[in-house]
Short mmCIF file of C-alpha atoms in Angstrom, two decimals:
data_model
loop_
_atom_site.label_atom_id
_atom_site.label_comp_id
_atom_site.label_asym_id
_atom_site.label_seq_id
_atom_site.Cartn_x
_atom_site.Cartn_y
_atom_site.Cartn_z
CA MET A 292 -26.84 -7.27 10.90
CA LEU A 293 -26.12 -7.85 7.23
CA ASN A 294 -28.91 -9.74 5.51
CA ILE A 295 -27.44 -12.16 2.99
CA GLY A 296 -28.64 -14.63 0.40
CA VAL A 297 -26.52 -17.69 -0.34
CA LEU A 298 -26.46 -19.25 -3.81
CA ILE A 299 -25.54 -22.91 -4.02
CA SER A 300 -25.56 -25.81 -6.48
CA GLY A 301 -24.21 -28.69 -4.45
CA SER A 302 -23.42 -30.08 -1.05
CA GLY A 303 -23.12 -26.65 0.52
CA SER A 304 -20.21 -27.18 2.86
CA ASN A 305 -19.32 -23.49 2.66
CA LEU A 306 -23.00 -22.73 3.34
CA GLN A 307 -22.72 -24.91 6.47
CA SER A 308 -19.72 -22.93 7.72
CA LEU A 309 -21.73 -19.70 7.23
CA ILE A 310 -24.73 -21.23 9.05
CA ASP A 311 -22.45 -22.26 11.92
CA ALA A 312 -20.88 -18.79 12.08
CA CYS A 313 -24.29 -17.11 12.11
CA ALA A 314 -25.16 -19.15 15.18
CA LEU A 315 -22.42 -17.32 17.09
CA ASP A 316 -23.34 -14.17 19.01
CA ASP A 317 -20.66 -11.96 17.49
CA PHE A 318 -21.22 -12.72 13.81
CA PRO A 319 -23.13 -9.78 12.32
CA VAL A 320 -24.75 -11.72 9.47
CA ASN A 321 -28.21 -13.14 8.94
CA ILE A 322 -28.97 -15.67 6.18
CA LYS A 323 -32.37 -14.68 4.77
CA VAL A 324 -32.62 -17.22 1.98
CA VAL A 325 -30.70 -19.98 0.24
CA ILE A 326 -31.24 -20.26 -3.51
CA CYS A 327 -30.29 -23.48 -5.26
CA ASN A 328 -30.44 -24.31 -8.95
CA LYS A 329 -30.54 -28.07 -8.34
CA HIS A 330 -33.51 -29.56 -6.53
CA ASP A 331 -31.54 -32.53 -5.16
CA ALA A 332 -28.54 -30.61 -3.77
CA TYR A 333 -27.65 -31.63 -0.22
CA GLY A 334 -27.15 -27.99 0.70
CA ILE A 335 -30.95 -27.55 0.63
CA GLN A 336 -31.22 -29.99 3.52
CA ARG A 337 -28.52 -28.12 5.44
CA ALA A 338 -30.52 -24.88 5.10
CA LYS A 339 -33.79 -26.55 6.07
CA ASP A 340 -32.14 -28.11 9.13
CA ALA A 341 -31.06 -24.61 10.16
CA GLY A 342 -34.57 -23.22 9.66
CA ILE A 343 -33.55 -21.09 6.67
CA GLU A 344 -35.91 -20.58 3.76
CA THR A 345 -34.79 -22.36 0.59
CA VAL A 346 -35.87 -21.57 -2.96
CA CYS A 347 -35.11 -23.88 -5.87
CA ILE A 348 -34.88 -22.21 -9.24
CA SER A 349 -33.91 -24.53 -12.05
CA HIS A 350 -31.98 -22.83 -14.82
CA LYS A 351 -33.60 -25.34 -17.17
CA ASP A 352 -36.92 -23.54 -16.75
CA TYR A 353 -35.54 -20.31 -18.22
CA SER A 354 -34.91 -19.37 -21.83
CA ASP A 355 -31.59 -17.64 -21.18
CA ARG A 356 -29.09 -16.83 -18.47
CA GLU A 357 -30.41 -13.38 -17.70
CA ALA A 358 -34.02 -14.55 -17.37
CA PHE A 359 -32.85 -17.08 -14.77
CA ASP A 360 -30.79 -14.42 -13.01
CA ARG A 361 -33.75 -12.02 -12.96
CA GLN A 362 -35.82 -14.61 -11.16
CA MET A 363 -33.04 -15.08 -8.56
CA HIS A 364 -32.80 -11.33 -8.23
CA HIS A 365 -36.56 -11.07 -7.69
CA VAL A 366 -36.36 -13.60 -4.84
CA LEU A 367 -33.38 -11.84 -3.26
CA GLU A 368 -35.07 -8.43 -3.39
CA ASP A 369 -38.31 -9.84 -2.08
CA ARG A 370 -36.48 -11.23 0.99
CA GLU A 371 -34.70 -7.89 1.50
CA VAL A 372 -31.30 -9.42 0.90
CA GLU A 373 -28.48 -6.84 0.96
CA PHE A 374 -25.53 -9.02 0.05
CA VAL A 375 -25.06 -12.21 -1.98
CA CYS A 376 -22.67 -15.07 -1.14
CA LEU A 377 -21.85 -17.59 -3.85
CA ALA A 378 -20.98 -20.91 -2.27
CA GLY A 379 -20.31 -23.56 -4.88
CA PHE A 380 -22.81 -21.99 -7.26
CA MET A 381 -21.97 -23.58 -10.60
CA ARG A 382 -23.70 -21.21 -13.00
CA LEU A 383 -22.02 -18.33 -14.80
CA LEU A 384 -23.79 -15.10 -13.90
CA SER A 385 -25.07 -12.62 -16.46
CA PRO A 386 -23.42 -9.21 -16.66
CA TRP A 387 -26.81 -7.80 -15.64
CA PHE A 388 -26.82 -9.76 -12.36
CA ALA A 389 -23.16 -8.91 -11.67
CA GLN A 390 -24.04 -5.23 -12.11
CA GLN A 391 -27.07 -5.44 -9.81
CA TRP A 392 -24.87 -6.84 -7.03
CA HIS A 393 -21.69 -4.91 -7.85
CA ASN A 394 -19.58 -4.80 -4.67
CA LYS A 395 -22.42 -6.61 -2.89
CA MET A 396 -21.56 -10.16 -3.96
CA VAL A 397 -18.62 -12.43 -3.12
CA ASN A 398 -17.44 -15.82 -4.30
CA ILE A 399 -15.03 -18.40 -2.94
CA HIS A 400 -12.72 -20.07 -5.46
CA PRO A 401 -10.44 -23.06 -4.72
CA SER A 402 -7.21 -21.58 -6.08
CA LEU A 403 -4.85 -18.71 -5.43
CA LEU A 404 -6.26 -16.42 -8.10
CA PRO A 405 -5.25 -15.34 -10.69
CA SER A 406 -3.93 -18.92 -11.10
CA PHE A 407 -6.36 -21.66 -12.14
CA LYS A 408 -9.62 -19.92 -12.92
CA GLY A 409 -12.65 -21.97 -13.88
CA ILE A 410 -13.76 -25.45 -12.95
CA ASN A 411 -11.66 -28.14 -11.31
CA ALA A 412 -9.12 -25.60 -10.06
CA GLN A 413 -7.64 -28.17 -7.66
CA GLN A 414 -7.01 -30.60 -10.53
CA GLN A 415 -5.53 -27.78 -12.62
CA ALA A 416 -3.14 -27.09 -9.74
CA LEU A 417 -2.15 -30.76 -9.46
CA ASP A 418 -1.65 -31.03 -13.23
CA TYR A 419 0.53 -27.91 -13.27
CA GLY A 420 2.60 -29.28 -10.42
CA VAL A 421 2.40 -26.33 -8.04
CA LYS A 422 3.64 -26.91 -4.49
CA ILE A 423 1.42 -24.22 -2.96
CA ALA A 424 -2.30 -24.21 -3.71
CA GLY A 425 -5.04 -22.35 -1.88
CA CYS A 426 -8.30 -20.47 -2.09
CA THR A 427 -9.58 -16.95 -2.69
CA LEU A 428 -12.55 -14.97 -1.38
CA HIS A 429 -13.28 -12.16 -3.83
CA PHE A 430 -15.92 -9.68 -4.89
CA VAL A 431 -17.61 -10.79 -8.08
CA ARG A 432 -17.22 -9.12 -11.45
CA SER A 433 -18.90 -10.26 -14.64
CA GLU A 434 -15.69 -11.85 -15.92
CA MET A 435 -15.39 -15.27 -14.27
CA ASP A 436 -13.17 -15.56 -11.18
CA THR A 437 -12.04 -11.95 -11.22
CA GLY A 438 -12.75 -9.10 -8.84
CA PRO A 439 -11.15 -7.47 -5.79
CA ILE A 440 -9.66 -10.05 -3.45
CA ILE A 441 -10.69 -9.98 0.19
CA LEU A 442 -8.71 -12.89 1.61
CA GLN A 443 -6.59 -15.79 0.38
CA ALA A 444 -5.18 -18.82 2.15
CA ALA A 445 -2.23 -20.96 1.06
CA VAL A 446 -2.21 -24.74 1.32
CA GLU A 447 0.75 -27.04 0.85
CA VAL A 448 0.46 -29.59 -1.97
CA LYS A 449 1.87 -32.94 -0.87
CA SER A 450 3.62 -35.36 -3.20
CA ASP A 451 0.94 -38.02 -2.63
CA ASP A 452 -2.04 -35.69 -2.95
CA THR A 453 -5.04 -36.77 -4.99
CA PHE A 454 -7.78 -34.46 -6.17
CA GLU A 455 -9.82 -35.45 -3.13
CA THR A 456 -7.12 -34.94 -0.48
CA LEU A 457 -6.11 -31.57 -1.93
CA ARG A 458 -9.73 -30.48 -2.37
CA ASP A 459 -10.49 -31.31 1.28
CA ARG A 460 -7.38 -29.52 2.59
CA ILE A 461 -8.30 -26.42 0.57
CA LEU A 462 -11.95 -26.68 1.66
CA GLU A 463 -10.98 -26.31 5.33
CA GLN A 464 -9.35 -23.00 4.45
CA GLU A 465 -12.32 -21.95 2.30
CA HIS A 466 -14.58 -22.31 5.34
CA ARG A 467 -12.18 -20.30 7.47
CA ILE A 468 -11.62 -17.36 5.11
CA TYR A 469 -15.26 -17.18 4.00
CA VAL A 470 -16.39 -16.64 7.58
CA GLN A 471 -13.51 -14.31 8.38
CA GLY A 472 -13.92 -12.25 5.19
CA LEU A 473 -17.68 -11.95 5.47
CA LYS A 474 -17.28 -10.69 9.02
CA MET A 475 -14.79 -8.07 7.78
CA ILE A 476 -17.34 -6.91 5.20
CA ALA A 477 -20.37 -6.99 7.51
CA SER A 478 -18.55 -5.04 10.20
CA GLY A 479 -17.35 -2.41 7.71
CA GLN A 480 -13.64 -3.25 8.03
CA VAL A 481 -13.19 -3.45 4.27
CA LYS A 482 -14.78 -1.73 1.33
CA VAL A 483 -14.17 -1.58 -2.41
CA ASP A 484 -13.08 1.61 -4.11
CA GLY A 485 -13.09 1.07 -7.84
CA ASP A 486 -11.38 -2.30 -8.05
CA GLN A 487 -9.24 -1.84 -4.94
CA LEU A 488 -9.97 -3.30 -1.56
CA VAL A 489 -9.76 -0.57 1.07
CA TYR A 490 -9.29 -1.19 4.78
CA GLN A 491 -11.27 1.17 7.03
CA MET B 26 29.42 -32.92 -5.14
CA LEU B 27 27.38 -31.22 -7.85
CA ASN B 28 29.42 -28.66 -9.77
CA ILE B 29 27.29 -25.64 -10.59
CA GLY B 30 27.56 -22.39 -12.46
CA VAL B 31 25.53 -19.41 -11.30
CA LEU B 32 24.25 -16.79 -13.75
CA ILE B 33 23.55 -13.33 -12.36
CA SER B 34 22.82 -9.80 -13.53
CA GLY B 35 22.53 -7.83 -10.31
CA SER B 36 23.19 -7.72 -6.59
CA GLY B 37 23.31 -11.48 -6.28
CA SER B 38 21.55 -11.97 -2.96
CA ASN B 39 20.42 -15.44 -4.03
CA LEU B 40 24.03 -16.13 -5.09
CA GLN B 41 25.08 -15.13 -1.58
CA SER B 42 22.69 -17.61 -0.01
CA LEU B 43 24.13 -20.34 -2.25
CA ILE B 44 27.69 -19.31 -1.32
CA ASP B 45 26.75 -19.46 2.37
CA ALA B 46 25.13 -22.87 1.96
CA CYS B 47 28.19 -24.22 0.11
CA ALA B 48 30.29 -23.28 3.13
CA LEU B 49 28.36 -25.82 5.21
CA ASP B 50 29.71 -29.35 5.48
CA ASP B 51 26.52 -31.12 4.45
CA PHE B 52 25.69 -29.14 1.31
CA PRO B 53 26.70 -31.27 -1.70
CA VAL B 54 27.24 -28.40 -4.11
CA ASN B 55 30.33 -26.64 -5.42
CA ILE B 56 30.14 -23.30 -7.25
CA LYS B 57 32.68 -23.52 -10.10
CA VAL B 58 32.01 -20.19 -11.77
CA VAL B 59 29.74 -17.15 -11.62
CA ILE B 60 28.83 -15.60 -14.97
CA CYS B 61 27.51 -12.07 -15.06
CA ASN B 62 26.28 -10.03 -18.03
CA LYS B 63 26.85 -6.70 -16.29
CA HIS B 64 30.37 -5.71 -15.35
CA ASP B 65 29.28 -3.50 -12.43
CA ALA B 66 26.93 -5.96 -10.74
CA TYR B 67 27.52 -6.23 -7.00
CA GLY B 68 27.18 -10.00 -7.23
CA ILE B 69 30.63 -10.13 -8.87
CA GLN B 70 32.13 -8.78 -5.66
CA ARG B 71 30.27 -11.35 -3.60
CA ALA B 72 31.75 -14.15 -5.74
CA LYS B 73 35.25 -12.68 -5.58
CA ASP B 74 34.98 -12.32 -1.78
CA ALA B 75 34.17 -16.04 -1.65
CA GLY B 76 37.11 -16.93 -3.90
CA ILE B 77 34.89 -18.03 -6.79
CA GLU B 78 35.94 -17.38 -10.38
CA THR B 79 33.83 -14.74 -12.10
CA VAL B 80 33.39 -14.24 -15.82
CA CYS B 81 31.74 -11.15 -17.28
CA ILE B 82 30.12 -11.63 -20.65
CA SER B 83 28.31 -8.58 -21.94
CA HIS B 84 25.35 -9.40 -24.16
CA LYS B 85 26.09 -6.15 -25.97
CA ASP B 86 29.18 -7.76 -27.47
CA TYR B 87 27.16 -10.40 -29.30
CA SER B 88 25.13 -10.11 -32.45
CA ASP B 89 22.21 -12.19 -31.21
CA ARG B 90 20.88 -14.02 -28.19
CA GLU B 91 22.18 -17.43 -29.19
CA ALA B 92 25.71 -16.19 -29.90
CA PHE B 93 25.79 -14.75 -26.36
CA ASP B 94 24.39 -17.97 -24.93
CA ARG B 95 26.99 -20.06 -26.85
CA GLN B 96 29.75 -18.06 -25.20
CA MET B 97 28.22 -18.66 -21.75
CA HIS B 98 27.88 -22.34 -22.61
CA HIS B 99 31.53 -22.49 -23.66
CA VAL B 100 32.61 -21.08 -20.28
CA LEU B 101 30.34 -23.46 -18.37
CA GLU B 102 31.62 -26.52 -20.26
CA ASP B 103 35.21 -25.39 -19.88
CA ARG B 104 34.80 -25.24 -16.06
CA GLU B 105 33.11 -28.68 -16.05
CA VAL B 106 29.85 -27.26 -14.78
CA GLU B 107 27.12 -29.91 -14.49
CA PHE B 108 24.19 -27.77 -13.44
CA VAL B 109 23.19 -24.12 -13.96
CA CYS B 110 21.50 -21.88 -11.39
CA LEU B 111 19.87 -18.66 -12.56
CA ALA B 112 19.90 -16.11 -9.77
CA GLY B 113 18.44 -12.82 -10.90
CA PHE B 114 19.75 -13.32 -14.42
CA MET B 115 17.79 -10.78 -16.45
CA ARG B 116 18.29 -12.10 -19.98
CA LEU B 117 15.89 -14.32 -21.85
CA LEU B 118 17.63 -17.55 -22.81
CA SER B 119 17.68 -18.92 -26.34
CA PRO B 120 15.86 -22.20 -27.01
CA TRP B 121 19.28 -23.62 -27.89
CA PHE B 122 20.68 -22.86 -24.40
CA ALA B 123 17.51 -24.14 -22.71
CA GLN B 124 17.90 -27.39 -24.64
CA GLN B 125 21.59 -27.75 -23.74
CA TRP B 126 20.71 -27.51 -20.05
CA HIS B 127 17.37 -29.28 -20.18
CA ASN B 128 16.62 -30.58 -16.66
CA LYS B 129 20.03 -29.26 -15.61
CA MET B 130 19.06 -25.63 -15.02
CA VAL B 131 16.84 -23.98 -12.41
CA ASN B 132 15.52 -20.49 -11.86
CA ILE B 133 13.99 -18.68 -8.91
CA HIS B 134 11.02 -16.42 -9.67
CA PRO B 135 9.40 -14.01 -7.18
CA SER B 136 5.81 -15.16 -7.61
CA LEU B 137 3.69 -18.23 -7.08
CA LEU B 138 3.83 -19.40 -10.69
CA PRO B 139 1.83 -19.64 -12.91
CA SER B 140 0.70 -16.24 -11.58
CA PHE B 141 2.72 -13.15 -12.48
CA LYS B 142 5.31 -14.31 -14.98
CA GLY B 143 7.88 -11.85 -16.29
CA ILE B 144 9.48 -8.81 -14.75
CA ASN B 145 8.35 -6.96 -11.64
CA ALA B 146 6.31 -9.92 -10.44
CA GLN B 147 6.05 -8.42 -6.96
CA GLN B 148 4.53 -5.22 -8.38
CA GLN B 149 2.19 -7.27 -10.56
CA ALA B 150 1.03 -9.05 -7.40
CA LEU B 151 0.47 -5.75 -5.57
CA ASP B 152 -1.40 -4.30 -8.53
CA TYR B 153 -3.64 -7.35 -8.78
CA GLY B 154 -4.37 -7.14 -5.06
CA VAL B 155 -3.48 -10.71 -4.06
CA LYS B 156 -3.24 -11.41 -0.33
CA ILE B 157 -0.78 -14.30 -0.76
CA ALA B 158 2.37 -13.81 -2.83
CA GLY B 159 5.48 -15.98 -2.90
CA CYS B 160 8.26 -17.47 -4.95
CA THR B 161 8.96 -20.50 -7.10
CA LEU B 162 12.07 -22.58 -7.76
CA HIS B 163 11.62 -24.37 -11.09
CA PHE B 164 13.48 -26.17 -13.83
CA VAL B 165 13.92 -23.96 -16.86
CA ARG B 166 12.13 -24.44 -20.17
CA SER B 167 12.56 -22.18 -23.18
CA GLU B 168 9.21 -20.50 -22.53
CA MET B 169 9.80 -17.84 -19.86
CA ASP B 170 8.95 -18.74 -16.25
CA THR B 171 7.65 -22.18 -17.06
CA GLY B 172 9.01 -25.62 -16.23
CA PRO B 173 8.60 -28.27 -13.53
CA ILE B 174 8.28 -26.72 -10.07
CA ILE B 175 10.63 -27.93 -7.34
CA LEU B 176 9.53 -25.79 -4.40
CA GLN B 177 7.31 -22.81 -3.70
CA ALA B 178 6.88 -20.64 -0.64
CA ALA B 179 3.91 -18.47 0.25
CA VAL B 180 4.25 -14.99 1.73
CA GLU B 181 1.49 -12.86 3.20
CA VAL B 182 0.85 -9.52 1.50
CA LYS B 183 0.18 -6.83 4.09
CA SER B 184 -2.15 -3.90 3.53
CA ASP B 185 0.70 -1.40 3.89
CA ASP B 186 3.20 -3.28 1.72
CA THR B 187 5.24 -1.39 -0.82
CA PHE B 188 7.18 -2.97 -3.67
CA GLU B 189 10.28 -2.92 -1.47
CA THR B 190 8.77 -4.46 1.66
CA LEU B 191 7.06 -7.21 -0.31
CA ARG B 192 10.15 -7.85 -2.42
CA ASP B 193 12.28 -8.23 0.72
CA ARG B 194 9.80 -10.56 2.44
CA ILE B 195 9.67 -12.74 -0.68
CA LEU B 196 13.46 -12.62 -1.03
CA GLU B 197 13.94 -14.24 2.38
CA GLN B 198 11.89 -17.17 1.15
CA GLU B 199 13.73 -17.25 -2.18
CA HIS B 200 16.98 -17.77 -0.30
CA ARG B 201 15.47 -20.53 1.80
CA ILE B 202 13.85 -22.55 -1.01
CA TYR B 203 16.76 -22.09 -3.41
CA VAL B 204 19.14 -23.73 -0.95
CA GLN B 205 16.63 -26.38 0.08
CA GLY B 206 15.66 -27.23 -3.51
CA LEU B 207 19.22 -27.36 -4.80
CA LYS B 208 20.10 -29.73 -2.00
CA MET B 209 17.18 -31.96 -2.99
CA ILE B 210 18.47 -32.02 -6.58
CA ALA B 211 22.15 -32.50 -5.72
CA SER B 212 21.36 -35.35 -3.34
CA GLY B 213 19.12 -37.08 -5.88
CA GLN B 214 15.90 -36.64 -3.92
CA VAL B 215 14.05 -35.24 -6.93
CA LYS B 216 14.26 -35.79 -10.67
CA VAL B 217 12.28 -34.73 -13.68
CA ASP B 218 10.41 -37.25 -15.80
CA GLY B 219 9.03 -35.50 -18.86
CA ASP B 220 7.60 -32.39 -17.27
CA GLN B 221 6.79 -33.99 -13.93
CA LEU B 222 8.85 -33.68 -10.78
CA VAL B 223 9.47 -37.14 -9.36
CA TYR B 224 10.46 -37.80 -5.74
CA GLN B 225 12.98 -40.62 -5.34
#
């Protein structure tokens, strides 16, 4: 079993898909702790409902980014977390934290990277006028929305799509590839060599 | 019927798919001329085999990019071409030519734009490690590989893909969306308003 910590900032729908997967017999992952930087995020309730420990750490209580990250790191180490899953965590991570969890931290991003990095990727895609959007599960590097890609999924953009309809269609695929990709990692099917994903 | 000119530099496999589509009763497009900047390109033979006029214009015979483009433009006007299709045409176009054919010229690019502009897009995709590649049919603007997108197609990247296998898998989709997109344009299903594709 791979012991993971999940970092969230919001409603935690990707967290929910991980919780649901962990309830299955053949999913070799155990969620040890959910860390949230917003005390009123709905994702906290999802974790509590599943009997998972939640820790709120407000970035406002820390003088700088790394001090905040060190507190998260302390919690993760204390709970013997081996692997970190970002799931709608809306804080940039310090290079120090990225280094601590190098090749042991993944993020899901709602675009086909390298297109549309940063916030509101779905709106960026609509504004650009792409006909294929999607999502990316990737290992985290200190530069935002970069790092070896584990899985991607493509989603058709429809001519009457709004931000909400596209976001929701992409989100379904995020849930799917997050669970699938995390299982590949936990079962040792994929590893990272340098910045290359290697299949075992 | 929409009278088109096709610009090529190489083997012309996308030209071939357009030739094949034009042979169908319900495809409202007529290829008036194929212009090629390389006298030994295999695409010339494809055009000749289909009974289409071919014109070779070597860029080496012209002092600058625009002079070369003005000669191509002269040929296109002379043959009463209404719409230009780039199909593996490996020359950057002058702003003057792009303006002459504004919203009347399309290009096919072997990536999911805006990712991987420029040459060897398939290799760029492999090097980046994306799991979804693809191709884009778009109206041409003077800035390379930009312009309103008509259609895109996604293609899975496999762990054992080489440049050749990925290129060929993308190429199948290029043929498909080029024909489909050109039909949408010729039949008036789509137009461009500013830089937005509009469905009629």
